PDB file of C-alpha atoms in Angstrom:
ATOM      1  CA  UNK A   7      -6.754 -24.389  59.718  1.00 67.00           C
ATOM      2  CA  UNK A   8      -7.747 -21.374  61.782  1.00 70.00           C
ATOM      3  CA  UNK A   9     -10.907 -19.514  60.773  1.00 74.00           C
ATOM      4  CA  UNK A  10     -10.663 -16.080  59.178  1.00 92.00           C
ATOM      5  CA  UNK A  11     -11.368 -13.537  61.933  1.00 92.00           C
ATOM      6  CA  UNK A  12     -12.864 -10.084  61.477  1.00 94.00           C
ATOM      7  CA  UNK A  13     -11.594  -7.679  64.146  1.00 94.00           C
ATOM      8  CA  UNK A  14     -12.951  -4.211  64.827  1.00 96.00           C
ATOM      9  CA  UNK A  15     -13.152  -1.656  67.591  1.00 96.00           C
ATOM     10  CA  UNK A  16     -16.699  -0.799  68.595  1.00 97.00           C
ATOM     11  CA  UNK A  17     -18.376   2.001  70.511  1.00 96.00           C
ATOM     12  CA  UNK A  18     -21.305   0.653  72.505  1.00 96.00           C
ATOM     13  CA  UNK A  19     -23.989   3.148  73.564  1.00 95.00           C
ATOM     14  CA  UNK A  20     -25.005   2.728  77.215  1.00 93.00           C
ATOM     15  CA  UNK A  21     -27.428   5.339  78.466  1.00 89.00           C
ATOM     16  CA  UNK A  22     -25.922   8.783  77.900  1.00 93.00           C
ATOM     17  CA  UNK A  23     -22.416   7.359  77.510  1.00 95.00           C
ATOM     18  CA  UNK A  24     -20.456   5.225  75.105  1.00 96.00           C
ATOM     19  CA  UNK A  25     -18.058   2.481  76.147  1.00 94.00           C
ATOM     20  CA  UNK A  26     -15.371   0.865  74.051  1.00 94.00           C
ATOM     21  CA  UNK A  27     -14.861  -2.723  73.026  1.00 95.00           C
ATOM     22  CA  UNK A  28     -12.960  -5.036  70.716  1.00 96.00           C
ATOM     23  CA  UNK A  29     -15.131  -7.349  68.640  1.00 97.00           C
ATOM     24  CA  UNK A  30     -13.652 -10.435  66.958  1.00 97.00           C
ATOM     25  CA  UNK A  31     -15.856 -12.557  64.727  1.00 97.00           C
ATOM     26  CA  UNK A  32     -14.527 -15.786  63.216  1.00 96.00           C
ATOM     27  CA  UNK A  33     -15.992 -16.817  59.894  1.00 94.00           C
ATOM     28  CA  UNK A  34     -19.135 -18.950  60.410  1.00 92.00           C
ATOM     29  CA  UNK A  35     -19.357 -18.078  64.112  1.00 94.00           C
ATOM     30  CA  UNK A  36     -22.757 -18.773  65.683  1.00 91.00           C
ATOM     31  CA  UNK A  37     -22.123 -17.629  69.280  1.00 96.00           C
ATOM     32  CA  UNK A  38     -20.369 -14.841  71.163  1.00 96.00           C
ATOM     33  CA  UNK A  39     -18.606 -14.648  74.531  1.00 96.00           C
ATOM     34  CA  UNK A  40     -18.614 -11.246  76.248  1.00 95.00           C
ATOM     35  CA  UNK A  41     -15.677 -10.285  78.481  1.00 92.00           C
ATOM     36  CA  UNK A  42     -16.854  -7.403  80.668  1.00 89.00           C
ATOM     37  CA  UNK A  43     -14.314  -5.321  82.589  1.00 75.00           C
ATOM     38  CA  UNK A  44     -15.347  -2.907  85.309  1.00 61.00           C
ATOM     39  CA  UNK A  45     -12.040  -1.769  86.778  1.00 60.00           C
ATOM     40  CA  UNK A  46      -8.516  -2.967  87.339  1.00 63.00           C
ATOM     41  CA  UNK A  47      -8.469  -5.101  84.209  1.00 70.00           C
ATOM     42  CA  UNK A  48      -9.361  -4.015  80.711  1.00 79.00           C
ATOM     43  CA  UNK A  49     -10.008  -5.258  77.227  1.00 86.00           C
ATOM     44  CA  UNK A  50      -6.285  -4.713  76.609  1.00 82.00           C
ATOM     45  CA  UNK A  51      -5.258  -7.325  79.198  1.00 86.00           C
ATOM     46  CA  UNK A  52      -2.842  -9.851  77.609  1.00 88.00           C
ATOM     47  CA  UNK A  53      -4.447 -12.688  79.596  1.00 88.00           C
ATOM     48  CA  UNK A  54      -7.953 -11.832  78.369  1.00 89.00           C
ATOM     49  CA  UNK A  55      -6.751 -11.396  74.786  1.00 91.00           C
ATOM     50  CA  UNK A  56      -5.118 -14.833  75.004  1.00 93.00           C
ATOM     51  CA  UNK A  57      -8.361 -16.451  76.177  1.00 93.00           C
ATOM     52  CA  UNK A  58     -10.264 -14.612  73.432  1.00 94.00           C
ATOM     53  CA  UNK A  59      -7.764 -15.907  70.854  1.00 94.00           C
ATOM     54  CA  UNK A  60      -8.364 -19.499  71.983  1.00 95.00           C
ATOM     55  CA  UNK A  61     -12.131 -19.032  71.810  1.00 96.00           C
ATOM     56  CA  UNK A  62     -11.824 -17.428  68.358  1.00 96.00           C
ATOM     57  CA  UNK A  63      -9.769 -20.393  67.135  1.00 94.00           C
ATOM     58  CA  UNK A  64     -12.640 -22.586  68.315  1.00 94.00           C
ATOM     59  CA  UNK A  65     -15.094 -20.590  66.200  1.00 94.00           C
ATOM     60  CA  UNK A  66     -16.601 -18.405  68.929  1.00 96.00           C
ATOM     61  CA  UNK A  67     -16.895 -14.651  68.493  1.00 97.00           C
ATOM     62  CA  UNK A  68     -15.668 -12.509  71.382  1.00 97.00           C
ATOM     63  CA  UNK A  69     -16.425  -9.010  72.612  1.00 97.00           C
ATOM     64  CA  UNK A  70     -13.937  -7.578  75.089  1.00 96.00           C
ATOM     65  CA  UNK A  71     -15.572  -4.488  76.545  1.00 95.00           C
ATOM     66  CA  UNK A  72     -14.719  -1.998  79.274  1.00 92.00           C
ATOM     67  CA  UNK A  73     -17.789  -1.195  81.373  1.00 93.00           C
ATOM     68  CA  UNK A  74     -16.373   2.192  82.373  1.00 93.00           C
ATOM     69  CA  UNK A  75     -15.630   5.119  80.107  1.00 92.00           C
ATOM     70  CA  UNK A  76     -12.011   6.349  80.196  1.00 90.00           C
ATOM     71  CA  UNK A  77     -13.001   9.307  82.418  1.00 92.00           C
ATOM     72  CA  UNK A  78     -14.946   7.027  84.793  1.00 92.00           C
ATOM     73  CA  UNK A  79     -11.949   4.697  84.972  1.00 89.00           C
ATOM     74  CA  UNK A  80      -9.684   7.627  85.916  1.00 90.00           C
ATOM     75  CA  UNK A  81     -12.077   8.632  88.704  1.00 90.00           C
ATOM     76  CA  UNK A  82     -12.392   5.047  89.896  1.00 89.00           C
ATOM     77  CA  UNK A  83      -8.620   4.666  90.101  1.00 89.00           C
ATOM     78  CA  UNK A  84      -8.696   7.428  92.748  1.00 92.00           C
ATOM     79  CA  UNK A  85     -11.942   6.629  94.564  1.00 91.00           C
ATOM     80  CA  UNK A  86     -12.630   2.895  93.934  1.00 87.00           C
ATOM     81  CA  UNK A  87     -16.293   3.944  93.971  1.00 88.00           C
ATOM     82  CA  UNK A  88     -17.549   2.530  90.664  1.00 89.00           C
ATOM     83  CA  UNK A  89     -15.852  -0.880  90.870  1.00 86.00           C
ATOM     84  CA  UNK A  90     -18.136  -1.754  93.793  1.00 88.00           C
ATOM     85  CA  UNK A  91     -21.325  -0.276  92.340  1.00 92.00           C
ATOM     86  CA  UNK A  92     -22.861  -3.582  91.261  1.00 92.00           C
ATOM     87  CA  UNK A  93     -26.138  -2.052  90.059  1.00 95.00           C
ATOM     88  CA  UNK A  94     -24.261   0.462  87.884  1.00 94.00           C
ATOM     89  CA  UNK A  95     -22.007  -2.221  86.378  1.00 93.00           C
ATOM     90  CA  UNK A  96     -24.939  -4.609  85.891  1.00 94.00           C
ATOM     91  CA  UNK A  97     -26.866  -1.886  84.047  1.00 94.00           C
ATOM     92  CA  UNK A  98     -23.870  -1.351  81.783  1.00 94.00           C
ATOM     93  CA  UNK A  99     -23.642  -5.090  81.103  1.00 94.00           C
ATOM     94  CA  UNK A 100     -27.333  -5.186  80.228  1.00 95.00           C
ATOM     95  CA  UNK A 101     -26.707  -2.322  77.802  1.00 95.00           C
ATOM     96  CA  UNK A 102     -23.864  -4.251  76.175  1.00 95.00           C
ATOM     97  CA  UNK A 103     -25.980  -7.393  75.940  1.00 94.00           C
ATOM     98  CA  UNK A 104     -28.890  -5.481  74.420  1.00 94.00           C
ATOM     99  CA  UNK A 105     -26.538  -3.885  71.889  1.00 93.00           C
TER     100      UNK A 105
END
């Protein structure tokens, strides 16, 4: 029997910005796996959702989060600047983890 899973969209504050994520929490979950996406892939990726589903079935909560805001993603698609800014992305990931 699969656990009951609570699913909700979340807005995660990171500095002056807010990034979006999908949080799934199985009943009685005691741990969470964070999927962080900087560019090119996103929380909407079918492959990542599939992996999250498997983890949820095993009782692990998952947070699929985009490290870039939609406007940053649009800029990065043109410039590829942010996807290689490791310090920037690491700071965002720290913000998500702290949240």
